[in-house]
PDB file of C-alpha atoms in Angstrom:
ATOM      1  CA  MET A 153     -29.810  90.611  85.244  1.00 57.00           C
ATOM      2  CA  CYS A 154     -27.086  92.869  83.561  1.00 63.00           C
ATOM      3  CA  ASN A 155     -25.527  91.216  80.375  1.00 72.00           C
ATOM      4  CA  VAL A 156     -22.941  94.064  80.085  1.00 79.00           C
ATOM      5  CA  VAL A 157     -19.249  93.098  80.863  1.00 78.00           C
ATOM      6  CA  PRO A 158     -17.190  96.021  81.862  1.00 82.00           C
ATOM      7  CA  ALA A 159     -13.725  96.501  80.065  1.00 86.00           C
ATOM      8  CA  PRO A 160     -10.772  95.365  82.251  1.00 84.00           C
ATOM      9  CA  PRO A 161      -8.564  97.930  83.773  1.00 86.00           C
ATOM     10  CA  PRO A 162      -6.100  99.401  81.146  1.00 88.00           C
ATOM     11  CA  THR A 163      -2.922  98.521  82.848  1.00 90.00           C
ATOM     12  CA  LEU A 164      -1.460  95.289  83.876  1.00 89.00           C
ATOM     13  CA  GLU A 165      -0.727  96.484  87.445  1.00 89.00           C
ATOM     14  CA  ALA A 166      -4.475  97.342  87.898  1.00 86.00           C
ATOM     15  CA  ARG A 167      -5.406  93.975  86.432  1.00 86.00           C
ATOM     16  CA  ARG A 168      -3.227  92.142  88.938  1.00 87.00           C
ATOM     17  CA  GLY A 169      -5.566  93.107  91.722  1.00 82.00           C
ATOM     18  CA  LEU A 170      -8.656  91.574  90.074  1.00 84.00           C
ATOM     19  CA  ASP A 171     -10.310  88.584  91.548  1.00 86.00           C
ATOM     20  CA  VAL A 172     -12.380  86.476  89.252  1.00 84.00           C
ATOM     21  CA  LYS A 173     -15.269  84.640  90.836  1.00 88.00           C
ATOM     22  CA  VAL A 174     -17.333  81.949  89.290  1.00 90.00           C
ATOM     23  CA  ASP A 175     -20.173  80.194  90.914  1.00 92.00           C
ATOM     24  CA  LYS A 176     -19.062  76.582  91.551  1.00 90.00           C
ATOM     25  CA  SER A 177     -22.589  75.388  90.458  1.00 92.00           C
ATOM     26  CA  SER A 178     -22.412  77.224  87.123  1.00 90.00           C
ATOM     27  CA  THR A 179     -22.878  74.983  83.984  1.00 88.00           C
ATOM     28  CA  ARG A 180     -21.632  77.710  81.654  1.00 87.00           C
ATOM     29  CA  LEU A 181     -18.376  78.935  83.345  1.00 89.00           C
ATOM     30  CA  GLN A 182     -15.685  76.786  85.073  1.00 90.00           C
ATOM     31  CA  MET A 183     -12.487  77.940  86.688  1.00 89.00           C
ATOM     32  CA  LEU A 184      -9.474  75.878  85.547  1.00 86.00           C
ATOM     33  CA  GLU A 185      -6.564  74.580  87.560  1.00 87.00           C
ATOM     34  CA  PRO A 186      -3.321  75.254  85.782  1.00 88.00           C
ATOM     35  CA  PHE A 187      -1.892  72.366  83.693  1.00 89.00           C
ATOM     36  CA  LYS A 188       1.389  70.900  84.690  1.00 92.00           C
ATOM     37  CA  ALA A 189       4.335  72.216  82.585  1.00 94.00           C
ATOM     38  CA  TRP A 190       5.017  69.924  79.503  1.00 93.00           C
ATOM     39  CA  SER A 191       7.924  67.651  80.463  1.00 95.00           C
ATOM     40  CA  GLY A 192       9.376  67.924  76.917  1.00 95.00           C
ATOM     41  CA  GLN A 193       8.673  64.310  76.236  1.00 95.00           C
ATOM     42  CA  ASP A 194       6.067  63.247  73.694  1.00 95.00           C
ATOM     43  CA  ILE A 195       3.558  60.658  74.656  1.00 92.00           C
ATOM     44  CA  THR A 196       4.260  57.306  72.876  1.00 94.00           C
ATOM     45  CA  ASP A 197       2.496  54.010  72.621  1.00 93.00           C
ATOM     46  CA  CYS A 198      -0.755  55.481  73.693  1.00 92.00           C
ATOM     47  CA  ALA A 199      -4.314  54.359  72.858  1.00 92.00           C
ATOM     48  CA  ILE A 200      -6.275  56.018  70.041  1.00 93.00           C
ATOM     49  CA  LEU A 201      -9.806  56.927  71.054  1.00 95.00           C
ATOM     50  CA  ILE A 202     -11.187  57.353  67.484  1.00 95.00           C
ATOM     51  CA  LYS A 203     -10.048  57.451  63.899  1.00 96.00           C
ATOM     52  CA  VAL A 204     -12.548  59.582  61.967  1.00 96.00           C
ATOM     53  CA  LYS A 205     -13.762  58.705  58.571  1.00 96.00           C
ATOM     54  CA  GLY A 206     -13.958  61.291  55.908  1.00 94.00           C
ATOM     55  CA  LYS A 207     -14.675  64.918  56.426  1.00 89.00           C
ATOM     56  CA  CYS A 208     -13.941  66.138  59.867  1.00 89.00           C
ATOM     57  CA  THR A 209     -14.521  69.987  60.422  1.00 87.00           C
ATOM     58  CA  THR A 210     -14.681  71.905  63.661  1.00 81.00           C
ATOM     59  CA  ASP A 211     -18.507  71.075  63.675  1.00 80.00           C
ATOM     60  CA  HIS A 212     -17.696  67.353  63.748  1.00 81.00           C
ATOM     61  CA  ILE A 213     -14.953  67.877  66.646  1.00 82.00           C
ATOM     62  CA  SER A 214     -17.098  70.132  68.825  1.00 82.00           C
ATOM     63  CA  MET A 215     -20.497  71.184  67.483  1.00 77.00           C
ATOM     64  CA  ALA A 216     -21.685  74.759  67.988  1.00 78.00           C
ATOM     65  CA  GLY A 217     -25.500  75.431  68.290  1.00 77.00           C
ATOM     66  CA  PRO A 218     -26.792  74.513  71.671  1.00 76.00           C
ATOM     67  CA  TRP A 219     -23.344  73.521  72.978  1.00 76.00           C
ATOM     68  CA  LEU A 220     -21.959  77.022  72.421  1.00 77.00           C
ATOM     69  CA  LYS A 221     -23.252  78.165  75.692  1.00 79.00           C
ATOM     70  CA  TYR A 222     -20.774  75.755  77.424  1.00 77.00           C
ATOM     71  CA  ARG A 223     -17.682  77.255  75.740  1.00 78.00           C
ATOM     72  CA  GLY A 224     -16.420  78.619  79.018  1.00 80.00           C
ATOM     73  CA  HIS A 225     -16.941  75.351  80.897  1.00 82.00           C
ATOM     74  CA  LEU A 226     -14.282  72.711  79.873  1.00 80.00           C
ATOM     75  CA  ASP A 227     -15.946  69.611  81.503  1.00 84.00           C
ATOM     76  CA  ASN A 228     -19.394  70.516  79.903  1.00 82.00           C
ATOM     77  CA  ILE A 229     -18.131  71.346  76.448  1.00 83.00           C
ATOM     78  CA  SER A 230     -16.300  67.952  76.504  1.00 85.00           C
ATOM     79  CA  ASN A 231     -19.474  66.201  76.451  1.00 88.00           C
ATOM     80  CA  ASN A 232     -19.910  67.017  72.743  1.00 87.00           C
ATOM     81  CA  LEU A 233     -16.391  65.928  71.971  1.00 88.00           C
ATOM     82  CA  LEU A 234     -16.361  64.299  68.475  1.00 92.00           C
ATOM     83  CA  ILE A 235     -20.002  63.277  68.709  1.00 91.00           C
ATOM     84  CA  GLY A 236     -20.573  64.206  65.092  1.00 90.00           C
ATOM     85  CA  ALA A 237     -17.525  62.425  63.733  1.00 93.00           C
ATOM     86  CA  ILE A 238     -17.905  58.951  61.894  1.00 95.00           C
ATOM     87  CA  ASN A 239     -15.724  56.285  63.442  1.00 97.00           C
ATOM     88  CA  ILE A 240     -13.919  54.582  60.593  1.00 97.00           C
ATOM     89  CA  GLU A 241     -14.063  51.224  62.574  1.00 97.00           C
ATOM     90  CA  ASN A 242     -17.950  50.970  62.825  1.00 97.00           C
ATOM     91  CA  ASN A 243     -19.235  53.690  60.408  1.00 97.00           C
ATOM     92  CA  LYS A 244     -21.213  55.299  63.381  1.00 97.00           C
ATOM     93  CA  PRO A 245     -21.118  58.720  64.811  1.00 95.00           C
ATOM     94  CA  ASN A 246     -20.523  58.956  68.425  1.00 95.00           C
ATOM     95  CA  ALA A 247     -19.622  55.333  69.076  1.00 97.00           C
ATOM     96  CA  VAL A 248     -16.220  53.916  70.036  1.00 97.00           C
ATOM     97  CA  VAL A 249     -14.972  50.874  71.883  1.00 97.00           C
ATOM     98  CA  ASN A 250     -13.535  51.230  75.367  1.00 97.00           C
ATOM     99  CA  ILE A 251     -10.190  49.312  75.092  1.00 94.00           C
ATOM    100  CA  LEU A 252     -10.366  48.612  78.869  1.00 94.00           C
ATOM    101  CA  ASN A 253     -13.702  46.693  78.793  1.00 96.00           C
ATOM    102  CA  GLN A 254     -14.470  46.199  75.090  1.00 97.00           C
ATOM    103  CA  GLU A 255     -17.853  47.843  75.395  1.00 97.00           C
ATOM    104  CA  GLU A 256     -19.060  50.373  72.909  1.00 98.00           C
ATOM    105  CA  GLY A 257     -20.083  53.752  74.125  1.00 97.00           C
ATOM    106  CA  PRO A 258     -20.349  57.492  73.402  1.00 97.00           C
ATOM    107  CA  VAL A 259     -17.057  59.203  72.556  1.00 95.00           C
ATOM    108  CA  PRO A 260     -17.115  61.577  75.522  1.00 94.00           C
ATOM    109  CA  ALA A 261     -18.069  59.046  78.131  1.00 95.00           C
ATOM    110  CA  THR A 262     -15.452  56.608  76.893  1.00 96.00           C
ATOM    111  CA  ALA A 263     -12.699  59.338  76.696  1.00 93.00           C
ATOM    112  CA  ARG A 264     -13.424  60.085  80.342  1.00 90.00           C
TER     113      ARG A 264
END
């Protein structure tokens, strides 16, 4: 298996003809659908998933290490969302209450 990625073509015109292909079964890479344009309106009166207690570094938000291999797969990298952050409500990492059913669960699963 070749781990060398060739440089993209030097001109925008040449790059327009490129077709990026990602295996749908890949756990490391995922093609994203474009997000809808922002409406210009901020979200108000929304539920808060977690209020973090104390220090909250990038490693608390999204740990590196074994998770780093998923950085190109939004769905899989989301499985480590805030798992190292301490919830101010219960002093536990990776534990929040689902406002829909009042059950405690892991942050990523509850967010989904």
